[in-house]
XYZ file of C-alpha atoms in Angstrom:
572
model
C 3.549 37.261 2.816
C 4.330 35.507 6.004
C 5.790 31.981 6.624
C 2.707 30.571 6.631
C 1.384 32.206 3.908
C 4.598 31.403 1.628
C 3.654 27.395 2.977
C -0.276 27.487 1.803
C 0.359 28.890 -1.740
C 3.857 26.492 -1.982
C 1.691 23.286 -0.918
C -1.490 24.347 -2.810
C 0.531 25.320 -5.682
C 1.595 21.534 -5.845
C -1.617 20.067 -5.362
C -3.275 21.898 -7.828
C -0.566 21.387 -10.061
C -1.369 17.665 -9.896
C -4.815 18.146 -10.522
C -4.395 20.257 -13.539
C -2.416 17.270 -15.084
C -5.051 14.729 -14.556
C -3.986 13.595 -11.240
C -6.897 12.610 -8.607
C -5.148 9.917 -6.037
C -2.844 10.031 -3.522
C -2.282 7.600 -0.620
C -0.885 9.361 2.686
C 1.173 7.532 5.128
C 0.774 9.620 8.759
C 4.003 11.386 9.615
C 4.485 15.040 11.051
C 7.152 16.540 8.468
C 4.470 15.823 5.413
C 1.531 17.811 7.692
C 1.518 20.541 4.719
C 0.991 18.237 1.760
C -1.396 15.896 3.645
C -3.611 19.034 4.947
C -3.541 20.367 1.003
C -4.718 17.233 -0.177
C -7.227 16.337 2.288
C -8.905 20.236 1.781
C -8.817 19.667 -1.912
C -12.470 17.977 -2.689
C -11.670 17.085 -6.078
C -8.289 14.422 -4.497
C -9.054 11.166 -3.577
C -6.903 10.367 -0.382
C -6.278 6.748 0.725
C -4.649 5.922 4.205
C -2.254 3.389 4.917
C -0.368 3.696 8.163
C 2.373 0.729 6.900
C 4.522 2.935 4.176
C 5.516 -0.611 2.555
C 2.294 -1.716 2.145
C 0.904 1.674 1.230
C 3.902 1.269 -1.934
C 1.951 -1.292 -3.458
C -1.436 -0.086 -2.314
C -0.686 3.137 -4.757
C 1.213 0.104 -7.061
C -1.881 -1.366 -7.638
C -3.884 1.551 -8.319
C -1.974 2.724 -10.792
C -1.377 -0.934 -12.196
C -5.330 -0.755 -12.975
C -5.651 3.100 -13.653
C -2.243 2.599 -16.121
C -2.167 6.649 -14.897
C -0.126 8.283 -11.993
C -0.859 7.783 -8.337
C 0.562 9.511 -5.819
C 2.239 8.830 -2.537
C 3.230 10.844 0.592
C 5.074 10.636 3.684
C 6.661 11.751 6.013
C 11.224 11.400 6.669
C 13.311 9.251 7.232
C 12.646 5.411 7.062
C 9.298 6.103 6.280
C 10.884 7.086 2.748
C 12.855 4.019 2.848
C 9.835 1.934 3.019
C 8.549 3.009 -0.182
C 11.907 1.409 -2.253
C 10.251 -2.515 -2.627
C 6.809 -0.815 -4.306
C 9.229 1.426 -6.277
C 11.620 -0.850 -8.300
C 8.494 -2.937 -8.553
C 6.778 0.092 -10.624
C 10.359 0.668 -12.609
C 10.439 -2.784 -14.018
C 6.722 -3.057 -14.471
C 6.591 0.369 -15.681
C 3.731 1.832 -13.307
C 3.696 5.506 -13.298
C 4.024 6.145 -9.509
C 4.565 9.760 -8.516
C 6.317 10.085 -4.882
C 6.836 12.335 -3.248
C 8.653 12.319 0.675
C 8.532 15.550 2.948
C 11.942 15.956 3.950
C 14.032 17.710 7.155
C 15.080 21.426 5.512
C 19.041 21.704 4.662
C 20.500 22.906 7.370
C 19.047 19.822 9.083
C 20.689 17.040 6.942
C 23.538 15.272 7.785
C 23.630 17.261 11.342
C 22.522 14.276 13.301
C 19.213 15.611 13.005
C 16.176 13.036 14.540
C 14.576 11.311 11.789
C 16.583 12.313 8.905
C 18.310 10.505 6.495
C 19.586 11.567 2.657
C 16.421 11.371 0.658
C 17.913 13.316 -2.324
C 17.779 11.025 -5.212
C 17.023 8.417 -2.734
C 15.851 5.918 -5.321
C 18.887 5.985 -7.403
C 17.819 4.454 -10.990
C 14.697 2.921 -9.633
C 12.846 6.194 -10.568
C 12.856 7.872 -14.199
C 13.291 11.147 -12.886
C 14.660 12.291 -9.188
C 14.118 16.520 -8.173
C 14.746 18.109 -4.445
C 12.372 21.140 -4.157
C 12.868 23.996 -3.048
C 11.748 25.161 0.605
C 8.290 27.232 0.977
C 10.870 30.862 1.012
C 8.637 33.264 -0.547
C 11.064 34.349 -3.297
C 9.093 35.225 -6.428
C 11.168 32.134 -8.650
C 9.881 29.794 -6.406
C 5.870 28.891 -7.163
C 7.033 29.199 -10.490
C 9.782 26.159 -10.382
C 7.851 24.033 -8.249
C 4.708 24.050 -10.646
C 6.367 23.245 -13.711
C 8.600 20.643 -12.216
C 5.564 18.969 -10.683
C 3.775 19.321 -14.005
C 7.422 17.555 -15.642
C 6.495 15.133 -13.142
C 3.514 13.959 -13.745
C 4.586 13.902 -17.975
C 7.630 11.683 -17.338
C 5.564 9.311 -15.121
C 3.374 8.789 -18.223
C 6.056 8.922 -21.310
C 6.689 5.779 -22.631
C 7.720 3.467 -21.000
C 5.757 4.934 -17.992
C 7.369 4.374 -14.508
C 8.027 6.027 -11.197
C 9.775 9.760 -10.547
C 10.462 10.702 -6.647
C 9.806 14.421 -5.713
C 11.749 15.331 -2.273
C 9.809 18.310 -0.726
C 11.788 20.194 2.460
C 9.410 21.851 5.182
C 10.687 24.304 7.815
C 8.880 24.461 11.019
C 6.181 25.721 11.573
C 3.999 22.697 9.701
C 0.838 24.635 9.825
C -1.861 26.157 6.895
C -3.831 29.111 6.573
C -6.748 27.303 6.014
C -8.697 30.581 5.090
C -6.366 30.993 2.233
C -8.014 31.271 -1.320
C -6.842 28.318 -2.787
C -6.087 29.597 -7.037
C -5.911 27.082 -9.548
C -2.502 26.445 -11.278
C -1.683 27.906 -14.479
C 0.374 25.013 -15.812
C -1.421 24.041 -18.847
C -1.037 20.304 -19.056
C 1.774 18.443 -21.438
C 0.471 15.266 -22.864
C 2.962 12.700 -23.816
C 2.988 11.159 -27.158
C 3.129 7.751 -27.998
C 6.290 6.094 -29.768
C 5.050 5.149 -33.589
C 7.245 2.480 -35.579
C 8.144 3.845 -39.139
C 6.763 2.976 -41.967
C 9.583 0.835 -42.752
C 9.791 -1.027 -39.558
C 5.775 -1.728 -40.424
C 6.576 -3.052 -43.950
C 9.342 -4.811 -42.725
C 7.295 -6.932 -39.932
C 4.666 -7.420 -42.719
C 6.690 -8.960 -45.557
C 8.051 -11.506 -42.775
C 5.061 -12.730 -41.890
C 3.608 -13.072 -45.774
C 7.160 -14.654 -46.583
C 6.751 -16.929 -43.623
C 4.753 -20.338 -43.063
C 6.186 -21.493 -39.210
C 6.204 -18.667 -36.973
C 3.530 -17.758 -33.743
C 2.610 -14.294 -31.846
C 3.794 -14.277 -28.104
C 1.565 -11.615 -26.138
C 2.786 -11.167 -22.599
C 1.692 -8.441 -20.650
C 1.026 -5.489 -22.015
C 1.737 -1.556 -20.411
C -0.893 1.076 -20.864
C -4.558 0.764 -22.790
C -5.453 -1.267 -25.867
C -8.079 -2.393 -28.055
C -8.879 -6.374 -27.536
C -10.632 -5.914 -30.674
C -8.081 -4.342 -32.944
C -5.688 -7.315 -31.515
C -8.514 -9.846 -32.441
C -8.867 -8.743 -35.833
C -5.266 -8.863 -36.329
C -5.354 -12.100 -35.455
C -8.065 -13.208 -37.621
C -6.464 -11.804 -40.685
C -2.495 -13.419 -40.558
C -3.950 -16.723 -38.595
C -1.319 -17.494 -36.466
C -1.046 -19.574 -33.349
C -1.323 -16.896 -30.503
C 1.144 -17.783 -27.165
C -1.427 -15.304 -24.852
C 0.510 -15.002 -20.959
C -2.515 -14.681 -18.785
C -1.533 -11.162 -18.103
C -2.179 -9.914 -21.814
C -5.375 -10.038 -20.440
C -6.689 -12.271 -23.496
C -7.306 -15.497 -22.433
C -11.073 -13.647 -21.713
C -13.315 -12.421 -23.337
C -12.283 -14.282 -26.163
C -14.484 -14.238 -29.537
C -15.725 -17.884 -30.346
C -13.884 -17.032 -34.275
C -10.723 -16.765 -32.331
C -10.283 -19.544 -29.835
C -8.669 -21.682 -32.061
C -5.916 -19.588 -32.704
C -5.284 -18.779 -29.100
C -2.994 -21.135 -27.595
C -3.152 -21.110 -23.486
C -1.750 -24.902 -22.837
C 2.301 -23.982 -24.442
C 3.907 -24.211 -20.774
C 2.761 -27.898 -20.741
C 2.887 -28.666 -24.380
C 6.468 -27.268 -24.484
C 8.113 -29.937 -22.301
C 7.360 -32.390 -25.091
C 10.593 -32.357 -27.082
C 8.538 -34.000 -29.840
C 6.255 -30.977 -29.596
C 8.882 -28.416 -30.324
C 10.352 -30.092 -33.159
C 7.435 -30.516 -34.814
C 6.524 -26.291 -34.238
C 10.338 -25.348 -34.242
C 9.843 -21.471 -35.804
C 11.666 -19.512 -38.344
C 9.531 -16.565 -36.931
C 8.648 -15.477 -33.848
C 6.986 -12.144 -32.962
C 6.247 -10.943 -28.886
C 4.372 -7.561 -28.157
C 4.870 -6.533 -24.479
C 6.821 -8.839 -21.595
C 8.085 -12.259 -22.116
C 5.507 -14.603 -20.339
C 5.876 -16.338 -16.831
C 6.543 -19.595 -18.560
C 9.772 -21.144 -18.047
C 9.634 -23.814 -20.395
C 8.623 -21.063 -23.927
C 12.130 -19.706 -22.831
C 13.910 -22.385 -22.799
C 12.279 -23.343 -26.362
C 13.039 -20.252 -27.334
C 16.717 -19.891 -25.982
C 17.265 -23.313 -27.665
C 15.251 -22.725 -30.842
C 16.660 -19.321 -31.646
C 14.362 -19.335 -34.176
C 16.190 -16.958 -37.444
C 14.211 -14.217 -37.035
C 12.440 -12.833 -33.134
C 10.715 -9.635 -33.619
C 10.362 -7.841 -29.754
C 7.688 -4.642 -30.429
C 8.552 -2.253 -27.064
C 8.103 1.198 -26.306
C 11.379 0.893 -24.550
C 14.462 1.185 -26.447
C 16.103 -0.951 -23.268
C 13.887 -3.425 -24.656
C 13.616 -6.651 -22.869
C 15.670 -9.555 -23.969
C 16.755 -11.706 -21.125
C 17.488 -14.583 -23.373
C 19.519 -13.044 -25.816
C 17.409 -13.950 -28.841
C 15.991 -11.171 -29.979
C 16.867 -10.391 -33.961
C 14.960 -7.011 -34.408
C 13.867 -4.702 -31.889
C 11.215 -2.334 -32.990
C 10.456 0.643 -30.832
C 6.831 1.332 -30.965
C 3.180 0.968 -29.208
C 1.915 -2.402 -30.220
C -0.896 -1.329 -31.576
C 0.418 0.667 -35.164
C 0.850 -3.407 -35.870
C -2.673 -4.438 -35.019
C -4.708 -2.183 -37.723
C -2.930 -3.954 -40.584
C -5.015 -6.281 -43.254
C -2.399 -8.768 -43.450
C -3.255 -12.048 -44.943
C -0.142 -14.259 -44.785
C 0.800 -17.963 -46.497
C -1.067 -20.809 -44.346
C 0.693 -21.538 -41.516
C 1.409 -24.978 -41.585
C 2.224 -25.411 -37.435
C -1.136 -23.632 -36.548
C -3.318 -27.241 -36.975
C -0.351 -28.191 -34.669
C -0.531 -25.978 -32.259
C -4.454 -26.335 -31.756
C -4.573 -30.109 -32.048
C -2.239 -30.498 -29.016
C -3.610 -27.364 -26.978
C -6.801 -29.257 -27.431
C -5.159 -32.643 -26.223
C -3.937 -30.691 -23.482
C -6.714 -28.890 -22.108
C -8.127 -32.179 -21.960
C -6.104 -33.392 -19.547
C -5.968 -30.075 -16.978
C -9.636 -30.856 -16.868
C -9.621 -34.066 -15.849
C -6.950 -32.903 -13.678
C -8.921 -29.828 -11.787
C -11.931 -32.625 -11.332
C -10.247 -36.156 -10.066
C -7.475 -34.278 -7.734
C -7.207 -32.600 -4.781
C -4.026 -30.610 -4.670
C -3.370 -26.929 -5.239
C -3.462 -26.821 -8.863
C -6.935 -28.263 -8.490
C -8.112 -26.084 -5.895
C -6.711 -22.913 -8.352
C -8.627 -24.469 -11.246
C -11.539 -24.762 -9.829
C -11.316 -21.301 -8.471
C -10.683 -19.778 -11.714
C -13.679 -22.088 -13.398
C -16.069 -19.912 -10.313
C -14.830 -16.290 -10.714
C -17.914 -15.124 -11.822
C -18.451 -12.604 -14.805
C -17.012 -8.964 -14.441
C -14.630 -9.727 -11.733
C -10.978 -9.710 -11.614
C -8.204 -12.240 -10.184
C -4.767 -11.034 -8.597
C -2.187 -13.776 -8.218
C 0.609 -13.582 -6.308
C 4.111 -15.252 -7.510
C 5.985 -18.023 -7.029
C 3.276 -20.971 -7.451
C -0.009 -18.708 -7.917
C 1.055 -17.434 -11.319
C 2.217 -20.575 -12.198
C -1.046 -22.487 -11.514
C -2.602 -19.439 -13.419
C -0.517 -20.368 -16.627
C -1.360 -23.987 -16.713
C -5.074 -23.741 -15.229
C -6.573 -20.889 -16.178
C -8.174 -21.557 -19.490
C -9.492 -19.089 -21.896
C -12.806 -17.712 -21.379
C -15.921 -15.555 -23.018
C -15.977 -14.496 -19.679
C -14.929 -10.616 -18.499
C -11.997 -11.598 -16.137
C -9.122 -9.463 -15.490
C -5.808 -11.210 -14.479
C -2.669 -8.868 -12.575
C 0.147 -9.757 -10.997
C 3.719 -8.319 -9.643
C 5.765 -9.437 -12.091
C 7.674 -6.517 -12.985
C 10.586 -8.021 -10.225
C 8.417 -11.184 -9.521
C 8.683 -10.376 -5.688
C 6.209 -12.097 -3.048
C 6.331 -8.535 -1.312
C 3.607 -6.248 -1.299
C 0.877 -8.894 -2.952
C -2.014 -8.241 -0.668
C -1.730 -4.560 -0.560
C -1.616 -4.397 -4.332
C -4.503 -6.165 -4.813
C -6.800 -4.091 -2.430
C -5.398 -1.401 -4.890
C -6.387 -3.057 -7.851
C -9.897 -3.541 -6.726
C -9.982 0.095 -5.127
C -9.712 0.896 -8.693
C -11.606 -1.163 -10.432
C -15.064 -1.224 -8.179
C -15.532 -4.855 -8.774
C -15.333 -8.266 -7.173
C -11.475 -8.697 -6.683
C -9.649 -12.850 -5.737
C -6.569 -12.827 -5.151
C -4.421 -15.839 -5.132
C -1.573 -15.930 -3.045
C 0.536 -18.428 -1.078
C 0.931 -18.298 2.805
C 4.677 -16.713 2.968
C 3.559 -14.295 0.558
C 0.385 -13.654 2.733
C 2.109 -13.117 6.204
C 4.957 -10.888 3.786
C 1.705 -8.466 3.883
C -0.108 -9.334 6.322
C 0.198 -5.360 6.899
C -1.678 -4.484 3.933
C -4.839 -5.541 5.393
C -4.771 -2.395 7.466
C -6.548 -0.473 4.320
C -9.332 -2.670 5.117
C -10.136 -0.569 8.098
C -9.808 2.649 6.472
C -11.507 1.969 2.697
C -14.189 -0.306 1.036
C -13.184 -3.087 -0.716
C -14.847 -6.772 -2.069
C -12.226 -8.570 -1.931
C -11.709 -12.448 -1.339
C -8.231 -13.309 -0.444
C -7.564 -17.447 -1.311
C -4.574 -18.505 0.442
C -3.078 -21.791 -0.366
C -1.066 -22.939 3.311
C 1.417 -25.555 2.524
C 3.601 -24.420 5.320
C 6.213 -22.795 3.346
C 7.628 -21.936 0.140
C 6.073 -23.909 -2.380
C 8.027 -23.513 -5.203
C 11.336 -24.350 -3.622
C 9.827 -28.495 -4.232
C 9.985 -27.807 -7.430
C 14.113 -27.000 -7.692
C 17.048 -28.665 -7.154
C 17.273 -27.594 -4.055
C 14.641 -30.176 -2.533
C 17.037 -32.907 -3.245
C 19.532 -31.238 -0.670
C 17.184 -32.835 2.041
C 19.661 -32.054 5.344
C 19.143 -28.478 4.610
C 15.896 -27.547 2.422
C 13.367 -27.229 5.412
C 15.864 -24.875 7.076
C 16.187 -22.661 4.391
C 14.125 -23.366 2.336
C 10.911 -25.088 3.000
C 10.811 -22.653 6.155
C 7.432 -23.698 7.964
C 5.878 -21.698 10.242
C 2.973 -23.795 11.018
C 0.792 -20.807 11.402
C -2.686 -20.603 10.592
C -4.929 -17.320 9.819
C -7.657 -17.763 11.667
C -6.633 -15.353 14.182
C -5.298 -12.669 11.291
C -9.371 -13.148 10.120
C -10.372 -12.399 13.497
C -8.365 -9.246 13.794
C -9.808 -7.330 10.703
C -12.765 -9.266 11.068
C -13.140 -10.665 7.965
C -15.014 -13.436 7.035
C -12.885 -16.984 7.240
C -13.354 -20.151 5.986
C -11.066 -23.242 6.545
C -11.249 -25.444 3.997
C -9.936 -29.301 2.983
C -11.611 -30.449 -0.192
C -13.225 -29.130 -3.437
C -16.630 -29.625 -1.869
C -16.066 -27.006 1.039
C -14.011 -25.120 -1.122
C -16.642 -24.094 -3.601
C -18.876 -23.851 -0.819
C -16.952 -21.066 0.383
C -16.469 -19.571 -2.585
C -20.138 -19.368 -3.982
C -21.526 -18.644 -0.362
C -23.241 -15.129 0.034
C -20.108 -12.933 1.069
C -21.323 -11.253 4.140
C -18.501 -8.843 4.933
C -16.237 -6.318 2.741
C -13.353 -8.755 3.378
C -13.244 -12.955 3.201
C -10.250 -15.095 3.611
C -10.548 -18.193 2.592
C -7.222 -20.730 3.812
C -6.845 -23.912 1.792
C -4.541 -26.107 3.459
C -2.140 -28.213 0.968
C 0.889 -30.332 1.277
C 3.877 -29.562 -0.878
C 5.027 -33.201 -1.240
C 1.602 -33.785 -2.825
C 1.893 -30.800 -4.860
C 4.548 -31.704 -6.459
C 4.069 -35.047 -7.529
C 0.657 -34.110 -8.684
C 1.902 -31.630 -11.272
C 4.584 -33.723 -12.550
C 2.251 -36.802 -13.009
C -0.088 -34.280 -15.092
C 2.956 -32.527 -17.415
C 4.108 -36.121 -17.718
C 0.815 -37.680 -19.014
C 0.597 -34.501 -21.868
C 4.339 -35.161 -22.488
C 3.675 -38.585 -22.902
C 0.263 -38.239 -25.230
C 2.248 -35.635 -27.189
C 5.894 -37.703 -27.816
C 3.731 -40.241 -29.129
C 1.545 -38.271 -31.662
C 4.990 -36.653 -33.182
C 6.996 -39.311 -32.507
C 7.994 -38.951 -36.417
């Protein structure tokens, strides 16, 4: 065959590779030295392509894909920096454990390290970020070559999805000419798809969890979020049967669609009622057991960290399980869900009355909260008490996922709740949103603070390529938020500076440019106005402006009023 021949069946060979593993997205960046791959995709009808022209923001567009497929997506460009770009999405999907597949077209080898124009040393570019690193091959003809390249993109696609899933880089050299024989035949690959299994405790490790909790009587479930599929039922019916107090992070994704049976054992208030040092005496645990991440709540760690209650059972698929307080006393490696079809019934649990009583107390007072003030946590709970049925929130970090924790109370409603928080970055939040909600084909919010906004301002771009429904709430307080909440605000010379950082910037403009739908708003009233008025385009921003000053003293007064009601009640 000729050169270009030997490039159609290498490129196609790939693509259909991909598809015969279950593959169907990939998000293209525009660069010349990718042409091939991008031409194989695009003339394969059964490949969804996505364009992003930013490769950053295209990193977390794929992100959030995947984050809501929880199966691979791919991405493409083109060499150089454009690879470079992709690194922020990437250690994001390595901690998160999002199977990203990524692949960067790269200069051919007697072009690297030659002071070649946009080349840089892509092999194994991503270091320990990725689970698995391989340089192909170039498009030569020699009869060893289709053969490598489809099984290693098949091993590709398996080590993206073994547990725990997570990115793998695929560096692909072209030669000039970049062109296809578009007449070519295109065959389908003969790789016959490996399907990973899932990591199963022992039988032991089962009968060891289970004589803990019928041999204990003060111990709660921590769920934080949670990789891959599962069955809110099974978990439900767990629950039911050992009647514990549940500790659900809002990304477990089971503060909804909670059964009515259930909602007293699911405790969503513990960030507030765990600055009461009454509180945690009176629920201080002799077992503790967490399936998936620890939560976003600072003060369960610290209880934990100064608790150390005498047995912490961590269930992850990872043996490099995750244990940032140093805690842990068994670590089980295993799928949660072997420990969710057992018929446990346990002694009574004699913190659980506890544990509901105060949660009760508690949501009491975020209520009265989200209804007589007017700063951001009120704003976010009143958001969260509009998000109609069958939609989905995204929050970004910092002071968004903290306002989820305390004000996003449990719900019969269908809501899904994502976040970064796989590195906790403020990088990347819009674009992985608009790839949540690419996904999902539902009515996305997403929650995110104004440095975190103009971080990805970028990521907007995919507006003007795809669909969406997507609402973007952005909280202005001219800055960083959650720097008033650390020591650092009491450094006053210096905390604007480097800190605070205002920009004074509004987004009225950024609205006008992708022509989106924009609302300013200053109170509740507007507020809900905005969000319950008939969305007329694909794309509404909505910019609540808040002062951080406010902010701050707002939340305090409210943890200090449950801290207060709480001391008192256990004051014994």
């Amino acid at each position: 065959m000729d050169n270009r021949s030997n490039l159609t069946e290498y490129v196609h060979t790939i693509v259909q590779t991909f598809l015969q593993a279950g593959v169907e997205d990939v998000v293209i960046s525009p660069g010349s030295r990718s042409t091939p791959l991008a031409y194989a995709f695009s003339q394969t009808d059964s490949f969804n392509t996505y364009m992003q022209v930013d490769e950053r923001s295209a990193g977390f567009f794929a992100l959030g894909m995947a984050k809501a497929k929880q199966s691979p997506v791919l991405l493409l460009c083109t060499s150089g920096t454009a690879a470079a770009n992709y690194f922020p999405s990437i250690v994001e999907a390595n901690y998160a454990r999002i199977p990203l597949i990524v692949l960067t077209a790269d200069r051919p080898h007697e072009l690297r390290e030659v002071g070649a124009p946009q080349a840089i040393d892509q092999v194994q570019l991503y270091g320990n970020h990725v689970k698995w690193s391989v340089d192909f091959p170039l498009a030569d003809g020699y009869k060893e070559t289709i053969p490598f390249v489809e099984r290693h993109t098949g091993r590709a696609v398996t080590f993206a999805m073994a547990a725990p899933m997570g990115p793998v880089h695929i560096n692909i050299p072209f030669r000039e000419p970049l062109l296809l024989d578009f007449d070519y035949e295109i065959q389908p690959s003969t790789y016959q798809q490996s399907i990973p299994g899932s990591i199963v405790a022992s039988q032991p490790s089962i009968n060891l969890v289970e004589d803990m909790i019928r041999n204990t009587n003060r111990g709660f479930i921590i769920i934080g979020e949670l990789s891959g599929d599962f069955s809110k039922q099974d978990f439900w019916a767990f629950a039911k049967s050992i009647q514990w107090p549940i500790l659900a992070d809002a990304l477990s994704q089971l503060r909804t669609e909670v059964p009515a049976e259930c909602e007293h054992l699911l405790i969503d208030q513990y960030d507030a009622l765990l600055k009461s040092e009454n509180f945690k005496k009176a629920v201080d645990p002799n077992l503790v057991i967490r399936f998936g991440a620890q939560p976003v709540s600072k003060p369960l760690s610290l209880f934990l960290k100064a608790s150390k209650p005498a047995n912490y059972i961590v269930i992850d698929e990872d043996p490099l399980f995750r244990d940032s307080l140093g805690v842990v006393t068994h670590h089980i490696h295993s799928i949660p869900q072997v420990f969710w079809n057992s018929n446990l019934h346990g002694q009574p649990n004699e913190t659980l009355d506890i544990w509901t009583h105060a949660n009760k107390l508690a949501t009491e007072h975020i209520e009265r909260y989200i209804d007589e003030q007017q700063d951001e946590g009120a704003f976010a709970g009143k958001l969260f008490n509009l998000l109609p049925d069958g939609s989905d929130l995204i929050s970004g970090s910092s002071m968004p996922i903290r306002d989820v924790d305390t004000f996003f109370n449990k719900t019969a409603k269908d809501i899904g709740i994502y976040a970064n928080r796989g590195t906790n970055g403020i990088d990347g939040v819009v674009s992985t949103a608009f790839g949540i909600q690419q996904v999902r084909k539902r009515p996305a919010t997403l929650l995110i603070g104004d440095i975190s906004f103009l971080h990805d301002s970028n990521g907007l771009l995919v507006s003007r390529f795809h669909e969406t429904d997507l609402t973007i709430v952005v909280m202005n307080n001219d800055g960083g938020g959650i720097f008033s909440y650390l020591p650092q605000s009491t450094e006053e010379t210096y905390f604007e500076k480097l800190f605070g950082t205002p920009t004074g910037l509004t987004f009225d403009s950024i609205a006008t440019m992708y022509q989106a739908e924009y609302f300013a708003v200053a109170s509740k009233v507007e507020f809900e106005h905005a969000l319950t008025t008939h969305k007329h385009k694909d794309l509404r921003i909505i910019e609540v402006k808040t002062n951080r000053t406010e902010n701050v003293l707002a939340h305090r007064h409210l943890w200090s009023g449950i801290t207060e009601e709480l001391d008192q009640l256990w004051s014994n």
